[in-house]
Coordinates of C-alpha atoms and ligand atoms in Angstrom, one line a residue:
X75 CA -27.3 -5.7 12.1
X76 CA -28.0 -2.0 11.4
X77 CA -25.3 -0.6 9.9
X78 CA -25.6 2.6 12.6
X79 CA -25.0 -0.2 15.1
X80 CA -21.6 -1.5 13.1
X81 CA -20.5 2.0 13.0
X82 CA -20.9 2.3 16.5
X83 CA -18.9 -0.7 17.2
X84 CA -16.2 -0.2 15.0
X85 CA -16.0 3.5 16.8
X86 CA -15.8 1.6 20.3
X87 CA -13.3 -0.3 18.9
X88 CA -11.1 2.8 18.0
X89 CA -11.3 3.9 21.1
X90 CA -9.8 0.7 22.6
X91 CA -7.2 0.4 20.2
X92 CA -5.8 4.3 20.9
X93 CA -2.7 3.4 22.1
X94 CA -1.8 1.6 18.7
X95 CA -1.9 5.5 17.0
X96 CA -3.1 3.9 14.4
X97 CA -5.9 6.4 13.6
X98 CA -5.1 10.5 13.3
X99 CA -9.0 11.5 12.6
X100 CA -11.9 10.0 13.3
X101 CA -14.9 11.5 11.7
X102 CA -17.9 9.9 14.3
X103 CA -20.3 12.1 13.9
X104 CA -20.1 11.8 10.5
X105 CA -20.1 8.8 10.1
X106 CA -23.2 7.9 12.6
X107 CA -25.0 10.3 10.5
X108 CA -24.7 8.8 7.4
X109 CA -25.1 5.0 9.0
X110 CA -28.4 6.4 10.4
X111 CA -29.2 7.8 6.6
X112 CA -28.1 4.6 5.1
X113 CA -30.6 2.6 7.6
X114 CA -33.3 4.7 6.6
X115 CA -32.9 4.5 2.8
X116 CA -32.8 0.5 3.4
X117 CA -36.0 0.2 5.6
X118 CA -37.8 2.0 3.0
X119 CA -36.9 -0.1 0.2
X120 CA -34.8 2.8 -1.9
X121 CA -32.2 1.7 -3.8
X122 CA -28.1 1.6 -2.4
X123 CA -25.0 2.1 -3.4
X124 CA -22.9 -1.1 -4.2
X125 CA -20.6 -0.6 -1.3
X126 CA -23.4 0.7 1.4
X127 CA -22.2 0.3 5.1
X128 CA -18.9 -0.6 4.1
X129 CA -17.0 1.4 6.6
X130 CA -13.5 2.7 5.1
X131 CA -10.9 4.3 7.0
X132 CA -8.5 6.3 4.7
X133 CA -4.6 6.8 4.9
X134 CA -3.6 10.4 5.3
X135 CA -2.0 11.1 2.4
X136 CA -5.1 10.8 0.5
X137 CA -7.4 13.9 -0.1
X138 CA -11.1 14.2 1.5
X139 CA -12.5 17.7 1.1
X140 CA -12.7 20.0 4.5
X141 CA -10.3 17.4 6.3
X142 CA -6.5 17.9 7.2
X143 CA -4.6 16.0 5.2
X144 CA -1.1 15.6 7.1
X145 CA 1.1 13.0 5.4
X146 CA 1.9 12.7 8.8
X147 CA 4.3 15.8 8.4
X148 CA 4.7 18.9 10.8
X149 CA 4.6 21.0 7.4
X150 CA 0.6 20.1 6.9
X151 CA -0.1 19.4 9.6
X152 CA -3.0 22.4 9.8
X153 CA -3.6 21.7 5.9
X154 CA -7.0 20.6 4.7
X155 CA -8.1 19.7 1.6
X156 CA -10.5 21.2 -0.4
X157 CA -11.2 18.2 -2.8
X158 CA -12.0 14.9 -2.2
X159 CA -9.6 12.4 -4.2
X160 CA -11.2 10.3 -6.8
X161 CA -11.3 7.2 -5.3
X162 CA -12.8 8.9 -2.2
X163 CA -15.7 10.7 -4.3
X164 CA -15.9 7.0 -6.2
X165 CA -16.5 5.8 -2.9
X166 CA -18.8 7.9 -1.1
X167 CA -21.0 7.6 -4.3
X168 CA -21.5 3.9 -3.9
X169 CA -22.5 4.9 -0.2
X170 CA -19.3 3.6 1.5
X171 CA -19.1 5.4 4.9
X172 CA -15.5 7.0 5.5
X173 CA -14.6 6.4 9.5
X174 CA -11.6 8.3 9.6
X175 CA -7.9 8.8 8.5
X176 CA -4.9 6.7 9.1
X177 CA -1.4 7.1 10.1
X178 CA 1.5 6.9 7.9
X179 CA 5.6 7.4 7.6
X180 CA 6.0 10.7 6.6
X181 CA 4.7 11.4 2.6
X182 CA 4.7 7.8 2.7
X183 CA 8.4 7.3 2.7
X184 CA 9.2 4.4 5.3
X185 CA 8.9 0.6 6.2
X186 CA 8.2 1.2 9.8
X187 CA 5.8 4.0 10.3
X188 CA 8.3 5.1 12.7
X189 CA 8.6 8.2 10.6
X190 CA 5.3 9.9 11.1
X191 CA 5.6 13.2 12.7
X192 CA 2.6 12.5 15.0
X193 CA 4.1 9.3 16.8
X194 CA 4.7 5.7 15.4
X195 CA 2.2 3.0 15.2
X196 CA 2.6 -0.2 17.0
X197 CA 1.6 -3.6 15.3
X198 CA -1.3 -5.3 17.4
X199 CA 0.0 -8.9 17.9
X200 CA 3.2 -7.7 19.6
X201 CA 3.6 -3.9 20.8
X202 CA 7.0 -3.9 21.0
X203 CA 7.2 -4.0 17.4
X204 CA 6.5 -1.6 13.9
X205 CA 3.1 -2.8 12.3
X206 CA 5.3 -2.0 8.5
X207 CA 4.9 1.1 6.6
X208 CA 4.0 3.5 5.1
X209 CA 0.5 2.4 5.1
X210 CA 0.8 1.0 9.0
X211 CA -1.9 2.7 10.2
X212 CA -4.1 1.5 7.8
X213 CA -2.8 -2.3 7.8
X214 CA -3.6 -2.3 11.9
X215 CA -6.8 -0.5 11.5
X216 CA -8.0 -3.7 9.6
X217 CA -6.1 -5.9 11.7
X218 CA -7.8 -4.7 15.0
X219 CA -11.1 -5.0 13.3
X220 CA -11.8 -1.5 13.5
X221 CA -13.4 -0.8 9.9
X222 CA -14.1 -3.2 6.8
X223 CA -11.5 -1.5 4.6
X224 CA -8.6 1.0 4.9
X225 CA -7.1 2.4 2.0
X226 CA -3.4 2.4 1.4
X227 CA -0.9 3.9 -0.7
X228 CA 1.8 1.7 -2.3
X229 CA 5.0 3.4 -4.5
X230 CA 7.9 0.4 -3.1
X231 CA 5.9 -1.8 -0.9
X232 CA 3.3 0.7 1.6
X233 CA 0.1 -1.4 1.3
X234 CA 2.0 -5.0 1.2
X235 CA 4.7 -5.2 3.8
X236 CA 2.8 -3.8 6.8
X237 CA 0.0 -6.0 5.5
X238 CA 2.2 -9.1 5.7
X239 CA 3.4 -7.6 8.7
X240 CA -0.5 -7.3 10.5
X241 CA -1.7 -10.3 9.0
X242 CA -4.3 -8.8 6.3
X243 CA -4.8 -8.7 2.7
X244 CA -3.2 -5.7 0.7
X245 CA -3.5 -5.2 -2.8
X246 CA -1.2 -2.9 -5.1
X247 CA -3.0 -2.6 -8.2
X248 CA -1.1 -2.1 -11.6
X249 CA 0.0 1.3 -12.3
X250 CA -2.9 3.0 -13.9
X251 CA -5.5 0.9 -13.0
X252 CA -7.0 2.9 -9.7
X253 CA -6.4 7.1 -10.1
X254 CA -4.4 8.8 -8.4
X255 CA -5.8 12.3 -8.1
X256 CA -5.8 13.6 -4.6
X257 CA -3.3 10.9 -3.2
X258 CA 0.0 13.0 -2.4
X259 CA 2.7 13.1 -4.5
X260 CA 5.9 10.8 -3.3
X261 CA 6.9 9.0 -6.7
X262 CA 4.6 9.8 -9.7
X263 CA 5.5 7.2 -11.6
X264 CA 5.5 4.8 -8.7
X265 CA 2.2 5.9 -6.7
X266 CA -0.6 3.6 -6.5
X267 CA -3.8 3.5 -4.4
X268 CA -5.2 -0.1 -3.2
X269 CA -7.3 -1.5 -0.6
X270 CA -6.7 -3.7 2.7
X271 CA -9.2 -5.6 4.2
X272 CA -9.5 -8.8 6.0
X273 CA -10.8 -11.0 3.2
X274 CA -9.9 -10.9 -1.3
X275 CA -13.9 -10.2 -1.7
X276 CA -14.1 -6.9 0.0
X277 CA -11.0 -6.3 -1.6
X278 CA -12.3 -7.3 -4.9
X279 CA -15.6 -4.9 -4.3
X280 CA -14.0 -2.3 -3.4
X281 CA -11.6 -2.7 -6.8
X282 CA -14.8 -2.3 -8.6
X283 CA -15.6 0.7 -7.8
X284 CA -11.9 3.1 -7.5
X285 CA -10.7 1.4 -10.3
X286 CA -10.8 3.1 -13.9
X287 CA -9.8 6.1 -16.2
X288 CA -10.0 9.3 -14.6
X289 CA -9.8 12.4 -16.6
X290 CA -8.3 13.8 -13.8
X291 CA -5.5 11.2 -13.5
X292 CA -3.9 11.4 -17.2
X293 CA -2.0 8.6 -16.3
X294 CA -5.1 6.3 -15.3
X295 CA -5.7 3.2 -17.8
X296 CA -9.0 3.5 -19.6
X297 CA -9.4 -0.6 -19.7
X298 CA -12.5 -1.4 -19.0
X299 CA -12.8 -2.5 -15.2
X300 CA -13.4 -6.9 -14.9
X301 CA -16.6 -7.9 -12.7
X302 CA -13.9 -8.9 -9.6
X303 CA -16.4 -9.7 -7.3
X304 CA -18.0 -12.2 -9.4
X305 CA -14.7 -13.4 -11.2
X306 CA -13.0 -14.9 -7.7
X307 CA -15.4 -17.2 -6.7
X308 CA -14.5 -19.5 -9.8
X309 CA -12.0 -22.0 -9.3
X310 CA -8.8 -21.1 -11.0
X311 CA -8.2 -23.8 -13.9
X312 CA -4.9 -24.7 -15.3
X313 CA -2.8 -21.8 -13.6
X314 CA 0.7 -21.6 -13.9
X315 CA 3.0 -20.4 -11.1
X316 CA 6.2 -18.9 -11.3
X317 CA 8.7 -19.3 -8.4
X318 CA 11.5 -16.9 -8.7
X319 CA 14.9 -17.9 -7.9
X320 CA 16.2 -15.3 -7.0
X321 CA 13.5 -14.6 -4.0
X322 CA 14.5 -17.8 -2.2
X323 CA 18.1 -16.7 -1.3
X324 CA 19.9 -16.4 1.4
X325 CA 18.6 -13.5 3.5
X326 CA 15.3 -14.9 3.3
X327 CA 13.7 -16.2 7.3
X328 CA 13.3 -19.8 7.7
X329 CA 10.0 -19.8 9.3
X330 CA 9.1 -17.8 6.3
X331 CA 10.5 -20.0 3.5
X332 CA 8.8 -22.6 4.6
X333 CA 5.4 -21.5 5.1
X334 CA 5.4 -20.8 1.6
X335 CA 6.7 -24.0 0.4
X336 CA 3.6 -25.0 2.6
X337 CA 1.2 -23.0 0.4
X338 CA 3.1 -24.3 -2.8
X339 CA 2.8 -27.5 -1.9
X340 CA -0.7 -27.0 -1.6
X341 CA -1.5 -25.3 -4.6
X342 CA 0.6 -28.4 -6.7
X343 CA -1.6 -30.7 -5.1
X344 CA -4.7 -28.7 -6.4
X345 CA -3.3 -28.9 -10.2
X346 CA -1.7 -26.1 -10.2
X347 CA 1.6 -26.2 -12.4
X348 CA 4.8 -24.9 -10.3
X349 CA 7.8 -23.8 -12.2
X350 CA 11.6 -22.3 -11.5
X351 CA 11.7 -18.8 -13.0
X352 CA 14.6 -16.3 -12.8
X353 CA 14.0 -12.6 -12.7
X354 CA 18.0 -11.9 -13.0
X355 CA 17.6 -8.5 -12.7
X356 CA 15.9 -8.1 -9.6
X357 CA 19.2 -7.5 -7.4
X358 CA 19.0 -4.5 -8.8
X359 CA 15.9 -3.7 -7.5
X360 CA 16.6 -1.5 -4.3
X361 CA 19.0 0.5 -5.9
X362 CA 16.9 1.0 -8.6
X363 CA 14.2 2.1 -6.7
X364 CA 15.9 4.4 -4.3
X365 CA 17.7 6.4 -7.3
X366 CA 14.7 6.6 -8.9
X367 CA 11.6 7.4 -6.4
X368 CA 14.3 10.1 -4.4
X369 CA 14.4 11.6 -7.7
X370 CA 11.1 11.9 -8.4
X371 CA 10.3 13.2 -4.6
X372 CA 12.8 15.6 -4.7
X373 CA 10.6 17.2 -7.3
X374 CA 7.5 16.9 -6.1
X375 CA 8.4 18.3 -2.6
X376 CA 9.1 21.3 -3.8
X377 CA 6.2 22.3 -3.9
X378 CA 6.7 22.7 0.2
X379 CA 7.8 26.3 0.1
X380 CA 5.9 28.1 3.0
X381 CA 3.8 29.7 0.2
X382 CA 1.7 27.3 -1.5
X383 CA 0.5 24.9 0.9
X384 CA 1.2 24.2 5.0
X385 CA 3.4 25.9 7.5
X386 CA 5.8 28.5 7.3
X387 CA 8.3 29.9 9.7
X388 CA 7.4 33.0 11.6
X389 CA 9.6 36.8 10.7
X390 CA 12.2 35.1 8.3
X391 CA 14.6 37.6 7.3
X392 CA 14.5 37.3 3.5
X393 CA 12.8 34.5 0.6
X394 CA 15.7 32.4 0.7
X395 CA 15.5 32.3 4.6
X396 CA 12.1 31.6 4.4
X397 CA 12.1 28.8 2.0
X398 CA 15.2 27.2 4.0
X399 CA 13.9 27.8 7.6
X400 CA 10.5 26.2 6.6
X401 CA 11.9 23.4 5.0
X402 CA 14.0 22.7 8.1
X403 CA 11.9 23.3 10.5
X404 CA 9.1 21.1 9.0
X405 CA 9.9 18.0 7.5
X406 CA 11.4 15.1 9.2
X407 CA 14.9 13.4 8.7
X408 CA 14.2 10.7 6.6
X409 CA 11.9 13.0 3.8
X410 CA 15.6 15.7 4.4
X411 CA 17.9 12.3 3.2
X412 CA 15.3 12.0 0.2
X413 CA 15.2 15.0 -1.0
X414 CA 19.0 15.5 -0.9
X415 CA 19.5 11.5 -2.6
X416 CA 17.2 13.0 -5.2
X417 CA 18.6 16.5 -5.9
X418 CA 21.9 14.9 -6.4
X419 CA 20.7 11.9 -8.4
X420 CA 19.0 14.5 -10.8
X421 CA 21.9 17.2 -10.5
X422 CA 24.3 18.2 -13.7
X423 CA 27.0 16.0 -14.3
X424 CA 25.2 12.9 -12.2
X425 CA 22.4 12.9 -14.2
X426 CA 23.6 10.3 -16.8
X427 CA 25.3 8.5 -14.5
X428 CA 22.8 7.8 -11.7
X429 CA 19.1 9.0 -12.7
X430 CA 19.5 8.2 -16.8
X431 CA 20.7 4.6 -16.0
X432 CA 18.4 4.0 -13.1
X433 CA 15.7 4.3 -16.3
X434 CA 17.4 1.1 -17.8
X435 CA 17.8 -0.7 -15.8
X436 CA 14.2 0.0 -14.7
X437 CA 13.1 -1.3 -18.0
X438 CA 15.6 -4.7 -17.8
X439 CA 13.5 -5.3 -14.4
X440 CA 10.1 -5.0 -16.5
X441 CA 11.2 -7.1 -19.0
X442 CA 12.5 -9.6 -16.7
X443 CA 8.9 -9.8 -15.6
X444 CA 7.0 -9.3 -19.1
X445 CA 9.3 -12.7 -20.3
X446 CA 8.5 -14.3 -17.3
X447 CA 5.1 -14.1 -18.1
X448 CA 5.1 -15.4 -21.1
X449 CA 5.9 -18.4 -19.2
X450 CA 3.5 -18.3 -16.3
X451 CA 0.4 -17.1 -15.4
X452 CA 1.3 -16.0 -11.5
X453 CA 4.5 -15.4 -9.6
X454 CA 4.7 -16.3 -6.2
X455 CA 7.5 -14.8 -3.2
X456 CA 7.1 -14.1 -0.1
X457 CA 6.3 -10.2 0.7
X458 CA 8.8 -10.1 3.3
X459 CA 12.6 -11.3 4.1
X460 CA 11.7 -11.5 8.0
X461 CA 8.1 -10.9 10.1
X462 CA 7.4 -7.5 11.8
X463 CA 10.6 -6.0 13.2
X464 CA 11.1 -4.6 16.8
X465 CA 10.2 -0.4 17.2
X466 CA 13.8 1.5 16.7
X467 CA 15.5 -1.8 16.2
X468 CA 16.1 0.1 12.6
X469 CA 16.1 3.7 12.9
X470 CA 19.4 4.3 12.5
X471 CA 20.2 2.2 9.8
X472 CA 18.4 3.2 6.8
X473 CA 20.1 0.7 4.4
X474 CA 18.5 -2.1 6.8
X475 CA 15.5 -0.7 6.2
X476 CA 15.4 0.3 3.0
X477 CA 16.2 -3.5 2.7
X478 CA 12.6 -4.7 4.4
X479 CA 11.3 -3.9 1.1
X480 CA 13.7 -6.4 -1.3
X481 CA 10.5 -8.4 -2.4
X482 CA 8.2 -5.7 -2.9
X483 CA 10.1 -2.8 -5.3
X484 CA 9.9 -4.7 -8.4
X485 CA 6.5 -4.7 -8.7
X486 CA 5.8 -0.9 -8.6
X487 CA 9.5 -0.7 -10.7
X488 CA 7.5 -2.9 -13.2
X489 CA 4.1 -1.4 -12.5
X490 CA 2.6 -4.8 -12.2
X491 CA -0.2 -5.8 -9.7
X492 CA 0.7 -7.1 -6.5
X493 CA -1.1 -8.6 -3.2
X494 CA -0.4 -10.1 0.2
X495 CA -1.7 -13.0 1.3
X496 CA -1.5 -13.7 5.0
X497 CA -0.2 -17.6 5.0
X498 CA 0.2 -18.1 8.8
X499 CA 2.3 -17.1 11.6
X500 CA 5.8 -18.0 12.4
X501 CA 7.0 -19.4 16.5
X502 CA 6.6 -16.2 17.8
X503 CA 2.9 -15.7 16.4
X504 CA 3.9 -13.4 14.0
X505 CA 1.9 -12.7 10.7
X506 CA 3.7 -14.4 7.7
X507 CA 2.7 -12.6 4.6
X508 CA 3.1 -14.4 1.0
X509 CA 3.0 -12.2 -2.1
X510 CA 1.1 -12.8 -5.9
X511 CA 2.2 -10.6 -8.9
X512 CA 0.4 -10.6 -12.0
X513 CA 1.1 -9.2 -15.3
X514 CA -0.5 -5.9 -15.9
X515 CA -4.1 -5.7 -15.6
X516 CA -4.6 -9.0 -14.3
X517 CA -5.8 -8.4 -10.3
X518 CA -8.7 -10.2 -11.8
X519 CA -5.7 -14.1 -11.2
X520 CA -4.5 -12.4 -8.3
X521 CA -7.7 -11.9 -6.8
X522 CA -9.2 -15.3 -7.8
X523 CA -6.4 -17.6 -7.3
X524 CA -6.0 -15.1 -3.2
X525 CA -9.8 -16.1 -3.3
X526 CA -8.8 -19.6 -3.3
X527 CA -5.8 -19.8 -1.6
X528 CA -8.1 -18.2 1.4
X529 CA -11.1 -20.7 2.0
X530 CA -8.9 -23.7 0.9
X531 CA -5.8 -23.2 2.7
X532 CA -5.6 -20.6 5.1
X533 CA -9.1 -21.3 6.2
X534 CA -8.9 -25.0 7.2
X535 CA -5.4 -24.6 8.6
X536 CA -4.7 -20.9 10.7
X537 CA -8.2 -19.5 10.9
X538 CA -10.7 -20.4 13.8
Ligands
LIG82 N1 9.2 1.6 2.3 C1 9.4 2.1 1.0 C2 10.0 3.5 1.0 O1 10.3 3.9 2.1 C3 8.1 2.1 0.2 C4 7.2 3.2 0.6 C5 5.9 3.2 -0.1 O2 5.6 2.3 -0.8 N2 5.2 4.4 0.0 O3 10.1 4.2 0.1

């Protein structure tokens, strides 16, 4: 098929899938144009780009020069960027064809998506329902079929949970491992860009090519980048798995419990070695997270100030009114709680207590994990205590929510790699959504054994 042709489909397919909200932009001339360019470079026999007519949708907190750039808030909502990110420019260099941009909780904060200022996004196997967040926009654009890849954000569970929650693949790569220059700010030392897509080999091409040091992204790894794409198609040999203890507790949905066991038993009958670990740290986890990623977005949303970037209220009476109005006037209640949380957690005389602890006890979580993996190669959970929850069923109790993401936190608390793995669907046809953490650096087992797990498992028994 000519890739002008796929573009065109997927844009049909936008347009039928409107009422979701999924999408905020969509860039169709654009993209047409450079489908109709990329046809012509292939019928003339010039060389492509490794990821030509791969259509990517991108979430909106992720920078793509002359385009608005929301974070689904009121306070940029007229803002556009005037650089691409680097994994956008890393993109568009290997001839990947951006579609549009995706909807999100506000500056990413959220489990639901029910916190974008443009409207909530609603999860395509049952309406009634949130497709996950932050990155929910981006999980159902892949869901409904409507591009090859979206990109997602991930700082306590973004690209995994609403994946589990939409039935896709989501990868949260290691800390370091993709840059982060141009993503929005939430929690620096949290933040990391990944991919979703409907199977682990266009998630493991696209891998390829964002991953890598950045000397715009001090904090990017400068590891050399494995050959994914070729690595998962080899059959994983004498893999350990981890099973946490602690993930299997009460709290935890039947229907999903058991689905797992499904997959382990499966993987133990294909030689794979299953063991009991503990991670005794880890109920820790959510309270860890929250002190610590309020903290750090308390900071960066500062920068919010009616003077450097987005709106600003009209005739305030003085500075201070004018910082204050535009503050409350723009951003939404659940970004208000976080910065508060976060001012306090950082304020004198709380410091020690809250924010300078939270640090510990953030390294007792790693090296829960680093000891763990001295012991096995893989840890399997599931992403999720339950499947998609019901639209405003949580909007009023943050701690509920905030709880959605008990399985996913540790991994960006530890910076490990993470990934969904859609493993079936539970009695009301729900996406079930198993998770595989790695130690650092090691997407290369994630992505091989998800490989695996995909055309040997999920293949022969949910997939038509
Ligand atoms: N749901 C979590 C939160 O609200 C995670 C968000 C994220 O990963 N961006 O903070």
């Amino acid at each position: 098929m000519k890739i002008q042709d796929k573009v065109q489909n997927f844009l049909e397919k936008i347009k039928s899938i409107n009422h979701l909200n999924a999408f905020l932009q969509v860039f169709e001339e654009e993209a047409l144009k450079k489908a109709l360019e990329l046809d012509l470079k292939i019928a003339s026999g010039e060389k492509t780009g490794k990821l030509a007519g791969l259509v990517f949708a991108v979430k909106d907190n992720i920078a793509i020069k002359g385009k608005k750039l929301t974070c689904g808030s009121r306070i940029l909502e007229n803002f556009e960027s005037i650089y691409d990110a680097t994994v956008v420019e890393r993109i568009l260099n290997e001839d990947g064809i951006i579609i549009g941009k995706t909807n999100l909780d506000e500056f990413a904060m959220g489990s639901s998506n029910e916190n974008s200022a443009f409207g909530p996004v609603k999860n395509p196997y049952d309406e009634t329902r949130v497709p996950g967040g932050s990155s929910g926009g981006s999980a159902v654009a892949i869901a409904t079929k409507t591009c090859d890849v979206a990109l997602g954000s991930d700082t306590g569970g973004s690209i995994r949970q609403p994946a589990a929650f939409c039935g896709v693949f989501g990868l949260k790569p290691t800390y370091g491992r993709v840059s982060r220059y141009g993503l929005v700010a939430f929690a620096s030392s949290f933040d990391s860009i990944g991919p979703i897509a409907n199977d682990t080999e266009t998630i493991a091409k696209v891998m390829e090519v964002i991953s890598g040091y950045d000397e715009k992204d001090s904090t990017s790894s400068n590891l050399p980048v494995q050959n994914f794409s070729e690595l998962i198609s080899r059959t994983p040999e004498k893999i350990k798995i981890g099973l946490p203890i602690e993930f299997f507790k009460e709290g935890l949905d039947e229907e999903i419990k058991s689905k797992i066991l499904d997959c382990i038993d499966f993987l133990k009958s294909n030689s794979f070695e299953i063991k009991e670990i503990s991670l005794p740290h880890l109920e820790y986890s959510i309270a860890d997270y929250y002190l610590l990623t309020t903290a750090e977005a308390s900071s960066n949303l500062s920068r919010y100030d009616g003077v450097k970037y987005g709106s600003r209220v009209d005739n305030p009476a003085s500075l201070k009114d004018m910082y204050t109005l535009t503050r409350d006037e723009y951003f939404g209640t659940e970004v208000k709680r976080r910065i508060m949380l976060g001012t306090f957690v950082l304020s004198a005389g709380y410091y020690d207590a809250y924010y300078r602890k939270a640090q510990k006890v953030r390294r007792l979580i790693q090296n829960d994990f680093l000891k763990a993996f001295q012991e096995v190669d893989l840890i399997i959970s599931p992403t999720t205590p339950t499947t998609a929850f019901k639209l405003g069923e949580k909007v009023n109790d943050p701690l509920s929510m905030y709880l959605s993401d008990i399985f996913t936190t540790s991994a960006n608390l530890a910076g490990i790699p993470a990934m969904n793995i859609p493993v079936g669907f539970d009695s009301k046809n729900l996406p079930i959504g198993m998770q595989l953490m790695a130690n650092h650096f090691r997407e290369d087992l994630i992505l091989q054994v998800s490989y695996f797990i995909e055309n040997n498992f999920i293949q022969k028994k949910y997939r038509d």
